Short mmCIF file of C-alpha atoms in Angstrom, two decimals:
data_model
loop_
_atom_site.label_atom_id
_atom_site.label_comp_id
_atom_site.label_asym_id
_atom_site.label_seq_id
_atom_site.Cartn_x
_atom_site.Cartn_y
_atom_site.Cartn_z
CA MET A 9 5.61 -2.34 -17.17
CA ILE A 10 5.30 -3.41 -13.56
CA ASP A 11 4.71 -0.84 -10.83
CA LEU A 12 6.05 -2.04 -7.50
CA TYR A 13 4.95 -0.44 -4.24
CA SER A 14 7.38 -1.43 -1.53
CA TRP A 15 9.82 -0.49 1.22
CA THR A 16 13.18 -1.54 2.65
CA THR A 17 11.99 -4.56 4.62
CA PRO A 18 12.73 -8.26 4.11
CA ASN A 19 9.39 -8.74 2.35
CA GLY A 20 10.01 -5.65 0.27
CA PHE A 21 13.42 -6.91 -0.82
CA LYS A 22 11.91 -10.22 -1.91
CA ALA A 23 10.05 -8.37 -4.65
CA THR A 24 12.93 -6.20 -5.88
CA ILE A 25 15.31 -9.17 -5.92
CA MET A 26 12.80 -11.27 -7.85
CA LEU A 27 12.20 -8.55 -10.43
CA GLU A 28 15.95 -8.13 -10.92
CA GLU A 29 16.48 -11.90 -11.18
CA CYS A 30 13.76 -12.11 -13.83
CA GLY A 31 15.08 -9.11 -15.76
CA LEU A 32 11.68 -7.43 -15.75
CA ALA A 33 11.29 -3.69 -16.17
CA TYR A 34 9.63 -2.06 -13.19
CA ARG A 35 8.95 1.29 -11.58
CA LEU A 36 9.57 1.40 -7.85
CA HIS A 37 7.20 3.46 -5.73
CA PRO A 38 8.52 3.70 -2.15
CA VAL A 39 5.86 3.30 0.53
CA ASN A 40 7.44 4.57 3.74
CA ILE A 41 5.89 2.43 6.45
CA GLY A 42 7.72 4.50 9.07
CA LYS A 43 5.42 7.36 8.04
CA ASN A 44 2.33 5.11 7.77
CA GLU A 45 2.14 5.63 4.02
CA GLN A 46 0.80 2.08 3.70
CA PHE A 47 -2.51 3.35 5.05
CA ALA A 48 -3.03 5.84 2.22
CA PRO A 49 -6.37 5.29 0.42
CA ASP A 50 -4.69 4.86 -2.98
CA PHE A 51 -2.43 2.11 -1.65
CA LEU A 52 -5.38 0.40 0.03
CA LYS A 53 -6.92 -0.08 -3.41
CA ILE A 54 -3.92 -2.22 -4.38
CA SER A 55 -3.16 -3.85 -1.04
CA PRO A 56 -6.36 -4.40 1.03
CA ASN A 57 -4.28 -5.53 4.02
CA ASN A 58 -2.21 -2.30 4.02
CA LYS A 59 1.02 -4.28 3.73
CA ILE A 60 3.98 -3.99 1.39
CA PRO A 61 4.96 -5.16 -1.14
CA ALA A 62 2.24 -4.87 -3.75
CA LEU A 63 2.43 -4.51 -7.49
CA VAL A 64 0.38 -3.68 -10.54
CA ASP A 65 1.30 -5.46 -13.75
CA SER A 66 -0.09 -3.48 -16.67
CA GLU A 67 0.21 -6.61 -18.80
CA GLY A 68 -1.33 -9.20 -16.53
CA PRO A 69 -3.29 -12.30 -17.53
CA GLY A 70 -5.28 -11.71 -20.68
CA GLY A 71 -3.40 -8.49 -21.24
CA GLN A 72 -5.34 -6.79 -18.44
CA PRO A 73 -3.81 -4.92 -15.49
CA LEU A 74 -3.34 -7.11 -12.41
CA PRO A 75 -2.97 -5.71 -8.90
CA LEU A 76 -1.34 -8.18 -6.51
CA PHE A 77 -0.37 -8.12 -2.85
CA GLU A 78 1.37 -10.60 -0.50
CA SER A 79 5.06 -11.23 -1.20
CA GLY A 80 4.68 -15.00 -1.63
CA ALA A 81 1.93 -14.55 -4.20
CA ILE A 82 4.10 -11.99 -6.01
CA LEU A 83 7.03 -14.43 -6.19
CA ILE A 84 4.84 -17.21 -7.58
CA TYR A 85 3.20 -14.86 -10.09
CA LEU A 86 6.49 -13.51 -11.41
CA ALA A 87 7.91 -17.03 -11.62
CA ASP A 88 4.88 -18.15 -13.64
CA LYS A 89 5.02 -15.04 -15.80
CA THR A 90 8.65 -15.55 -16.76
CA GLY A 91 9.03 -19.32 -16.45
CA ARG A 92 11.93 -18.81 -14.06
CA LEU A 93 12.89 -19.81 -10.52
CA LEU A 94 10.00 -22.24 -10.00
CA PRO A 95 10.14 -25.65 -11.67
CA ALA A 96 7.22 -26.25 -14.01
CA ALA A 97 5.02 -29.18 -13.04
CA GLY A 98 5.62 -32.14 -15.32
CA ALA A 99 8.27 -30.29 -17.32
CA ALA A 100 10.98 -32.82 -16.54
CA PRO A 101 11.37 -36.12 -14.74
CA ALA A 102 10.09 -35.55 -11.21
CA GLY A 103 9.07 -32.02 -12.29
CA ASP A 104 6.03 -32.05 -10.03
CA ARG A 105 8.16 -33.03 -7.04
CA ALA A 106 10.68 -30.24 -7.71
CA LYS A 107 7.88 -27.67 -7.93
CA TYR A 108 6.34 -28.70 -4.65
CA ASP A 109 9.72 -28.91 -2.95
CA VAL A 110 10.14 -25.23 -3.74
CA LEU A 111 6.61 -24.31 -2.71
CA GLN A 112 6.84 -26.07 0.65
CA TRP A 113 9.98 -24.11 1.53
CA LEU A 114 8.32 -20.92 0.34
CA MET A 115 5.44 -21.67 2.71
CA PHE A 116 7.98 -22.43 5.46
CA GLN A 117 9.26 -18.88 5.04
CA MET A 118 5.80 -17.33 4.89
CA GLY A 119 4.43 -19.21 7.88
CA GLY A 120 7.52 -19.53 10.05
CA VAL A 121 10.66 -17.63 9.15
CA GLY A 122 8.96 -14.30 8.47
CA PRO A 123 6.59 -14.13 11.45
CA MET A 124 8.96 -15.66 14.00
CA LEU A 125 12.12 -13.80 13.01
CA GLY A 126 10.03 -10.64 12.82
CA GLN A 127 8.97 -11.18 16.43
CA ALA A 128 12.53 -11.97 17.50
CA GLY A 129 13.76 -8.76 15.89
CA HIS A 130 10.95 -6.79 17.49
CA PHE A 131 11.44 -8.01 21.05
CA ARG A 132 15.24 -8.05 20.92
CA PHE A 133 15.95 -4.89 18.90
CA PHE A 134 12.97 -2.60 18.31
CA ALA A 135 10.81 -2.83 21.43
CA THR A 136 11.24 0.12 23.79
CA GLU A 137 10.38 -2.16 26.71
CA LYS A 138 12.53 -5.28 26.92
CA VAL A 139 10.22 -8.15 27.84
CA PRO A 140 12.25 -11.20 28.95
CA TYR A 141 9.51 -13.68 28.08
CA GLY A 142 9.19 -12.37 24.54
CA ILE A 143 12.94 -12.21 24.04
CA GLU A 144 13.48 -15.76 25.29
CA ARG A 145 10.52 -17.24 23.40
CA TYR A 146 11.31 -15.79 20.00
CA THR A 147 15.08 -16.09 20.29
CA ALA A 148 14.65 -19.80 20.95
CA GLU A 149 12.32 -20.15 17.99
CA ALA A 150 14.72 -18.20 15.77
CA LYS A 151 17.53 -20.56 16.70
CA ARG A 152 15.31 -23.55 15.99
CA LEU A 153 14.40 -22.21 12.53
CA TYR A 154 18.02 -21.40 11.70
CA GLY A 155 18.83 -24.97 12.71
CA VAL A 156 16.15 -26.34 10.38
CA MET A 157 17.55 -24.31 7.49
CA ASN A 158 21.14 -25.23 8.29
CA GLY A 159 20.24 -28.92 8.32
CA GLN A 160 18.41 -28.59 5.02
CA ILE A 161 21.39 -26.93 3.33
CA GLU A 162 23.64 -29.66 4.71
CA ARG A 163 21.41 -32.18 2.95
CA THR A 164 20.97 -30.31 -0.34
CA GLY A 165 24.51 -28.97 -0.52
CA ALA A 166 23.46 -25.82 -2.35
CA PHE A 167 19.95 -24.34 -2.29
CA ILE A 168 17.15 -24.52 0.23
CA ALA A 169 14.76 -26.70 -1.79
CA GLY A 170 17.46 -28.78 -3.46
CA GLY A 171 17.99 -28.52 -7.19
CA ASP A 172 18.46 -25.02 -8.53
CA TYR A 173 18.22 -21.55 -7.02
CA SER A 174 14.53 -20.70 -6.65
CA ILE A 175 11.91 -18.40 -5.20
CA ALA A 176 12.32 -20.28 -1.91
CA ASP A 177 15.89 -18.97 -1.62
CA ILE A 178 14.75 -15.47 -2.58
CA ALA A 179 12.01 -15.55 0.05
CA ILE A 180 14.28 -16.60 2.90
CA TYR A 181 17.45 -14.66 2.13
CA PRO A 182 16.38 -11.09 3.11
CA TRP A 183 15.13 -12.30 6.47
CA LEU A 184 18.61 -13.44 7.45
CA ILE A 185 20.46 -10.22 6.60
CA HIS A 186 20.07 -8.91 10.16
CA HIS A 187 20.70 -12.26 11.82
CA GLU A 188 22.31 -10.57 14.83
CA ARG A 189 18.94 -9.07 15.72
CA HIS A 190 17.63 -12.62 16.10
CA GLY A 191 20.37 -13.57 18.56
CA ILE A 192 22.15 -15.67 15.96
CA ASP A 193 25.87 -16.41 15.74
CA TRP A 194 26.71 -17.57 12.21
CA ALA A 195 29.39 -19.85 13.65
CA ASP A 196 26.60 -22.14 14.86
CA TYR A 197 25.15 -22.53 11.36
CA PRO A 198 28.06 -22.96 8.93
CA ALA A 199 26.12 -24.54 6.06
CA LEU A 200 23.49 -21.81 6.18
CA LYS A 201 26.18 -19.13 6.34
CA ALA A 202 27.81 -20.57 3.20
CA TRP A 203 24.40 -20.51 1.49
CA PHE A 204 23.85 -16.91 2.59
CA ASP A 205 27.21 -15.87 1.17
CA ARG A 206 26.46 -17.56 -2.17
CA ILE A 207 23.15 -15.73 -2.48
CA SER A 208 24.76 -12.43 -1.46
CA GLN A 209 27.16 -12.64 -4.38
CA ARG A 210 24.43 -12.81 -7.03
CA PRO A 211 24.37 -9.58 -9.09
CA ALA A 212 20.57 -9.47 -9.18
CA VAL A 213 20.41 -9.81 -5.40
CA GLN A 214 22.81 -6.92 -4.98
CA LYS A 215 20.74 -4.81 -7.41
CA GLY A 216 17.53 -5.70 -5.62
CA LEU A 217 18.96 -4.64 -2.27
CA LYS A 218 20.14 -1.33 -3.72
CA ALA A 219 16.96 -0.57 -5.68
CA PHE A 220 15.69 1.94 -3.16
CA GLU A 221 18.93 3.93 -3.24
CA LYS A 222 17.97 5.19 -6.69
CA GLN A 223 14.95 6.95 -5.23
CA GLY A 224 16.95 9.58 -3.35
#
């Protein structure tokens, strides 16, 4: 059994979507970051950076419990554990290339999409003081990143890394749900919008987004 400690954020939804896609049994433990529950001592033991999501797999490597934090690491671990959503190196012609295509787009999300769209959402939507410099800087970067993704989907025709649906798609998708907070008009990014709609229709994605509703 996997115990997932998470909340209703883009990074939190990455984990629930991945678990649903992999068909793994899990217990969801909400960590309400609005109430600073991520700073609780018990959670700190699992996530030293006080960030969600984090998980504990009671059947980790060698059959021993494995605590794990950082959403990207969680996606890679679950992909390795199940053999799904990340091409295996050397498993097929150009298998190594397919694996690293996925990983580079996962890193693109971790290093760019998440931090920059998070800042755009903060300055445009959440900040009590509207700072023009921050709004302009991060809105421009959001539009640049959306343009990168739109161009990539135009080239691949389907999924962000080319080939099949992967952890790269799972990582990026939740960050685009509130695109309006980033100053984005979907009409400017038609290929990306079509990709977003395809991902939205996946049953496991819908279950992952609704996972927290069961906690009420």
